[in-house]
Short mmCIF file of C-alpha atoms in Angstrom, two decimals:
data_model
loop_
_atom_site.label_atom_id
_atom_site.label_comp_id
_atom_site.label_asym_id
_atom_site.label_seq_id
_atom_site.Cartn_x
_atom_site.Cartn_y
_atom_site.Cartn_z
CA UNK A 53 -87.34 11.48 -28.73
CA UNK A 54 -84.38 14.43 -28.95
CA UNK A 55 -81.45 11.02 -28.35
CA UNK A 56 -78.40 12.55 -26.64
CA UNK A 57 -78.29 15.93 -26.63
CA UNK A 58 -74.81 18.03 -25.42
CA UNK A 59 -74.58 21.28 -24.43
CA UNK A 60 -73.04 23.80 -25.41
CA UNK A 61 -72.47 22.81 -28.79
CA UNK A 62 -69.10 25.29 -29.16
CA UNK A 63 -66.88 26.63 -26.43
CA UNK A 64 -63.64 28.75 -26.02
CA UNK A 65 -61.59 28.71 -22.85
CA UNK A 66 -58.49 30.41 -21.86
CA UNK A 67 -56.02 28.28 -20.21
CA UNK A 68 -57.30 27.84 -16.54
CA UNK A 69 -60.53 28.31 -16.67
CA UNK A 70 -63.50 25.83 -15.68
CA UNK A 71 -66.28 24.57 -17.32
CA UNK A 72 -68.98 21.95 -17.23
CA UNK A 73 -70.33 19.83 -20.53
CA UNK A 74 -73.59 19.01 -20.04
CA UNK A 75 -75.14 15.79 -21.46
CA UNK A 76 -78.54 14.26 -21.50
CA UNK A 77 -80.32 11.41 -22.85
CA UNK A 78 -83.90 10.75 -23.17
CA UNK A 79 -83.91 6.72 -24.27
CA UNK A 80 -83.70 5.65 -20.44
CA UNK A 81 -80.07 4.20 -21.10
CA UNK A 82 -78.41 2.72 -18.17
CA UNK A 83 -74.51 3.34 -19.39
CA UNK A 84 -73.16 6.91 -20.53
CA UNK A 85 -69.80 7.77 -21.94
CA UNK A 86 -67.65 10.53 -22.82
CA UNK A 87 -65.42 10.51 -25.85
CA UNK A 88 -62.56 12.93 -26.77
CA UNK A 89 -61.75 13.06 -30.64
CA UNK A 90 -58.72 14.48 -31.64
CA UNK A 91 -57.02 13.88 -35.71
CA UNK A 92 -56.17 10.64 -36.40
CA UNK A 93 -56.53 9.19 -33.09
CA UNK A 94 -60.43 8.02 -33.29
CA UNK A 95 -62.62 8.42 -30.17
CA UNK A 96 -60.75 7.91 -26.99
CA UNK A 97 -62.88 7.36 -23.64
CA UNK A 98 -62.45 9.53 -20.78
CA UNK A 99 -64.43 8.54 -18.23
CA UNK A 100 -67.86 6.51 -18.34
CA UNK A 101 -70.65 5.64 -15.97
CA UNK A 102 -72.74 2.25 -15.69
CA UNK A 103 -75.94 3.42 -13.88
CA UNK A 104 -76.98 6.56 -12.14
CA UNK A 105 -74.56 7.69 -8.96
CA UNK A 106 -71.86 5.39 -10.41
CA UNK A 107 -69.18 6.80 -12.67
CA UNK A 108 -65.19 4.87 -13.88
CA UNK A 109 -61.97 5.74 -15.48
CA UNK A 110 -61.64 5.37 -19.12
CA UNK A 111 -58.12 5.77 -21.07
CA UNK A 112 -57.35 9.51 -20.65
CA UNK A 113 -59.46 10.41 -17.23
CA UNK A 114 -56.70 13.38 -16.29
CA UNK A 115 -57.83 16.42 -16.37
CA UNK A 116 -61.63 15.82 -16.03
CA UNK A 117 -64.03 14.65 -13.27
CA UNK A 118 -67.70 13.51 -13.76
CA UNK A 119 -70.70 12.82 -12.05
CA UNK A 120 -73.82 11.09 -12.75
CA UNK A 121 -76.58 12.30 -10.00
CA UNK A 122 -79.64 11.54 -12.39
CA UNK A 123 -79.97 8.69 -14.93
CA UNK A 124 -80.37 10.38 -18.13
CA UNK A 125 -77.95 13.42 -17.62
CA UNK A 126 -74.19 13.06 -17.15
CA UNK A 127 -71.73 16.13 -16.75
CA UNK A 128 -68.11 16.21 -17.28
CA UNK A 129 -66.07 18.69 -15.73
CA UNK A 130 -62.64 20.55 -16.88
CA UNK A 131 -61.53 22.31 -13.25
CA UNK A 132 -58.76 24.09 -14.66
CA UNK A 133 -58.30 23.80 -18.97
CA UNK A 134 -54.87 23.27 -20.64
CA UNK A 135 -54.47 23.65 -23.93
CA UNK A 136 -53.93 20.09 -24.72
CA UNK A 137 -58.12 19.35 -23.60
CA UNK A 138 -58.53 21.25 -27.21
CA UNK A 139 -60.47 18.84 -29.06
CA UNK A 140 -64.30 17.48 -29.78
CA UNK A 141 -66.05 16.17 -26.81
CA UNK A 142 -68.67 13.37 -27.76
CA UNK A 143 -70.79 11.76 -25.45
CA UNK A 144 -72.88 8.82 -25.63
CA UNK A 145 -75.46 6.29 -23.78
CA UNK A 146 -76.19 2.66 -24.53
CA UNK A 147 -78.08 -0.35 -23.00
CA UNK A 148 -76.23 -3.95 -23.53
CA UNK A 149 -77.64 -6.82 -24.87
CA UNK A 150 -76.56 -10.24 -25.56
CA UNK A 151 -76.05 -8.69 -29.77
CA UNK A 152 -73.23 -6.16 -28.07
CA UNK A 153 -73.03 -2.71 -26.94
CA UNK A 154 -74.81 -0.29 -29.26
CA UNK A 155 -73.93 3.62 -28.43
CA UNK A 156 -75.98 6.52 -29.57
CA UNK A 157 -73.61 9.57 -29.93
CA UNK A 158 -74.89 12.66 -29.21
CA UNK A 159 -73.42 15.95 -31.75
CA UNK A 160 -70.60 17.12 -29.92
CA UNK A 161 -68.83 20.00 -28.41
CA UNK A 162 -66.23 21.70 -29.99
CA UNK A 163 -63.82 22.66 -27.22
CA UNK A 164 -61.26 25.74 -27.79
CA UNK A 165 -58.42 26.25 -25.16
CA UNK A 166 -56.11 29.20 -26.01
CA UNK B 152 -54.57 -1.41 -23.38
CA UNK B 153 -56.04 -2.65 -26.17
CA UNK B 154 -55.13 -1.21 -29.40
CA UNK B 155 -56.90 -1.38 -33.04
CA UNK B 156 -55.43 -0.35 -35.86
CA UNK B 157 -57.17 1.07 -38.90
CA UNK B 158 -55.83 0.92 -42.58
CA UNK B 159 -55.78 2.98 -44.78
CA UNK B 160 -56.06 6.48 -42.75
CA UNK B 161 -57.34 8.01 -45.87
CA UNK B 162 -58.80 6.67 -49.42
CA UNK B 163 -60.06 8.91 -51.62
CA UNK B 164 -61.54 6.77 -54.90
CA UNK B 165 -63.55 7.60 -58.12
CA UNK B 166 -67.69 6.60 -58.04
CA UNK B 167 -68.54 2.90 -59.18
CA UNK B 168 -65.03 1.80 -57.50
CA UNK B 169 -64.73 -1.31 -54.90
CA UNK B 170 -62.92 -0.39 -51.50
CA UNK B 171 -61.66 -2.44 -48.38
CA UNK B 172 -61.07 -0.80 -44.83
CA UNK B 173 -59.71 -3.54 -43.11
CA UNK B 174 -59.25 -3.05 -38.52
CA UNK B 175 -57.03 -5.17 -36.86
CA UNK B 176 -55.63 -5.89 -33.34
CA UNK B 177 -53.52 -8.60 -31.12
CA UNK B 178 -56.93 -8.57 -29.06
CA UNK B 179 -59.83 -10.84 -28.72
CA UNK B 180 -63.26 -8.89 -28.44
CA UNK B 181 -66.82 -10.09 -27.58
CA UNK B 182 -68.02 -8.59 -30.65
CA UNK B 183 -66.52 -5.82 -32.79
CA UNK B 184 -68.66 -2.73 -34.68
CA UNK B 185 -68.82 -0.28 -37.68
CA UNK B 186 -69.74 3.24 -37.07
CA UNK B 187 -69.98 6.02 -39.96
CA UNK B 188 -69.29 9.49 -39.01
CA UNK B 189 -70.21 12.45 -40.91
CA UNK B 190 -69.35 16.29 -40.49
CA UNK B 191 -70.41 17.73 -37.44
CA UNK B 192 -72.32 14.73 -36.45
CA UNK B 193 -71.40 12.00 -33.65
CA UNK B 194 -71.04 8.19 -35.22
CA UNK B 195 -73.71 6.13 -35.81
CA UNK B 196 -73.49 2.11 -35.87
CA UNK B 197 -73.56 0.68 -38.81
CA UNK B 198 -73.38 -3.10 -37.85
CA UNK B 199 -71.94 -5.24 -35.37
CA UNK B 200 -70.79 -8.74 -35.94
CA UNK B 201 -70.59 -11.10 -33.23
CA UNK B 202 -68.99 -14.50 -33.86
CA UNK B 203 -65.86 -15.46 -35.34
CA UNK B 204 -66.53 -15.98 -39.29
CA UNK B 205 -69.44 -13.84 -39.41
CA UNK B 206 -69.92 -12.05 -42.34
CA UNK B 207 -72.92 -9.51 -42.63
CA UNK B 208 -74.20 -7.36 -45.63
CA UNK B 209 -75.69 -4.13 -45.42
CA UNK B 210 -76.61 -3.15 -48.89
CA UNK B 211 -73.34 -2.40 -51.02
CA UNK B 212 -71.43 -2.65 -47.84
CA UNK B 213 -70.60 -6.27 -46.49
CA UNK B 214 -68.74 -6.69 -42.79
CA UNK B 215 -66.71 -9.73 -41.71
CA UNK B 216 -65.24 -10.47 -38.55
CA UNK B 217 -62.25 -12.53 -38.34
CA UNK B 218 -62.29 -16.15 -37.29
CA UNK B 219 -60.17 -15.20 -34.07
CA UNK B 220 -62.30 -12.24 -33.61
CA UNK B 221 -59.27 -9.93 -33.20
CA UNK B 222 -60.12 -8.21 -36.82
CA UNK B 223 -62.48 -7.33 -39.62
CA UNK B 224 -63.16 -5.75 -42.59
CA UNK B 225 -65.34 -3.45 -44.53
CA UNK B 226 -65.75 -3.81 -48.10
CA UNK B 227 -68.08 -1.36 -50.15
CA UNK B 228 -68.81 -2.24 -53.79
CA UNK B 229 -69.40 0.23 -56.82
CA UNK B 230 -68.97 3.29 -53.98
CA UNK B 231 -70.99 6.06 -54.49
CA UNK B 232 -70.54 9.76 -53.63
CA UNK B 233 -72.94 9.63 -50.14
CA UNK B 234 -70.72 6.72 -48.88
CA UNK B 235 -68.61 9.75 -48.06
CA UNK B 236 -67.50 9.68 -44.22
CA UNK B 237 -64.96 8.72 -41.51
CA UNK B 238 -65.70 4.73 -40.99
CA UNK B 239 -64.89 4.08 -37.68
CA UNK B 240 -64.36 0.30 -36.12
CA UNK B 241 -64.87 -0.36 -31.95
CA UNK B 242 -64.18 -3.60 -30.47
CA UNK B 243 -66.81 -4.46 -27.41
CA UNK B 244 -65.23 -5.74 -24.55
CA UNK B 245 -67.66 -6.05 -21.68
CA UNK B 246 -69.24 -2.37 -20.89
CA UNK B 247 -66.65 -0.18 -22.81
CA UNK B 248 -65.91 0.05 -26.66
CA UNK B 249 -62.30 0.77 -28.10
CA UNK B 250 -61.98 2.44 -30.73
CA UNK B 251 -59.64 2.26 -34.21
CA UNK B 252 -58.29 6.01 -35.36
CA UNK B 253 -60.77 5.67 -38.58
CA UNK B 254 -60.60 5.62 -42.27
CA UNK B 255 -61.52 8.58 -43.97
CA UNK B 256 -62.95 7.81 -47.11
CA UNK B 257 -63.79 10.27 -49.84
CA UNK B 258 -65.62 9.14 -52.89
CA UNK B 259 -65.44 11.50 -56.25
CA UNK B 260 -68.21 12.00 -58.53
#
């Protein structure tokens, strides 16, 4: 099993510009997650989805849209980059159980907006 | 919101030392977790703890969760140079974790 794999791993963007972050997960998770990390402010959600077709706000959902058309993949979208969406994209998929929420966190994307 | 709050931001300690991350919040979670992050690499849980008192041990490292369930603490004994990494705590609250800003710890030979 490859986990959660993201794609692409590094990026550079000029201010503007669109892109997609791909992410897919083999482990037939029903809940998917995407994570911005920026220094000293820990992983901070950005949007999140609880089964395929359905997707939420997290804390800081400006700026980026989602969608979740197949179970295991789920894409986040920048439609026009600022400088300030600079950081380390992380995404991640989990099942729940009674024991909590376990999430497996795929490698990340490096982001670059100049 | 709900807010956790790490301390320290940074330790950086000599090998064979004991250390104490400690997370805190006005909050009440489900259950709260410990995830270690390394370089390049996304977190990975370490433990979760679940009711109020709980207290687990993973090795050198040993996890309690407040009685309220609003904090916790890690405590690693005799720290060795691979305990190296960014300790991150998330408190569960349903479907959606919340995350503390982390403790980077850096352990010298």
């Amino acid at each position: 099993n490859a986990g959660v794999t993201q794609t692409p791993k590094f990026r550079v963007l000029k201010t503007g510009q669109s892109m997609t972050l791909l992410c897919a997960q083999d482990m037939n998770h029903e809940y998917m997650y995407w994570y911005r990390q920026d220094p000293g402010m820990g992983l901070r959600l950005i949007h999140y989805s609880v089964g395929e077709g359905t997707t939420a706000k997290g804390e800081v959902p400006d700026g980026y849209n989602v969608s979740r058309l197949k179970k295991q993949n789920f894409l986040l979208g920048l439609e026009s980059a600022a400088p300030s969406q600079t950081s380390v994209y992380f995404c991640a998929s989990s099942y729940i159980t009674s024991g909590g929420n376990e999430q497996f966190f795929g490698p990340g994307t490096r982001l670059t907006v100049l | 919101t709900q807010l956790l709050e790490q301390s320290p931001q940074f330790l950086s300690i000599q090998e064979g030392e004991n250390l104490t991350v400690y997370c805190n919040s006005s909050s009440v979670f489900s259950s709260l977790q410990w995830y270690r992050q390394e370089p390049g690499e996304g977190p990975v849980l370490l433990v979760t703890v679940v009711t109020g008192g709980e207290v687990k041990k993973l090795k050198r490292l040993t996890f309690q969760f407040g009685d309220a369930r609003k904090d916790s603490s890690l405590h690693i004994t005799a720290a060795q140079t691979g305990d190296t990494g960014l300790y991150l705590c998330a408190g569960v609250v349903g479907s959606r974790l919340t995350f503390g800003e982390g403790t980077q710890l850096t352990v010298n030979p």
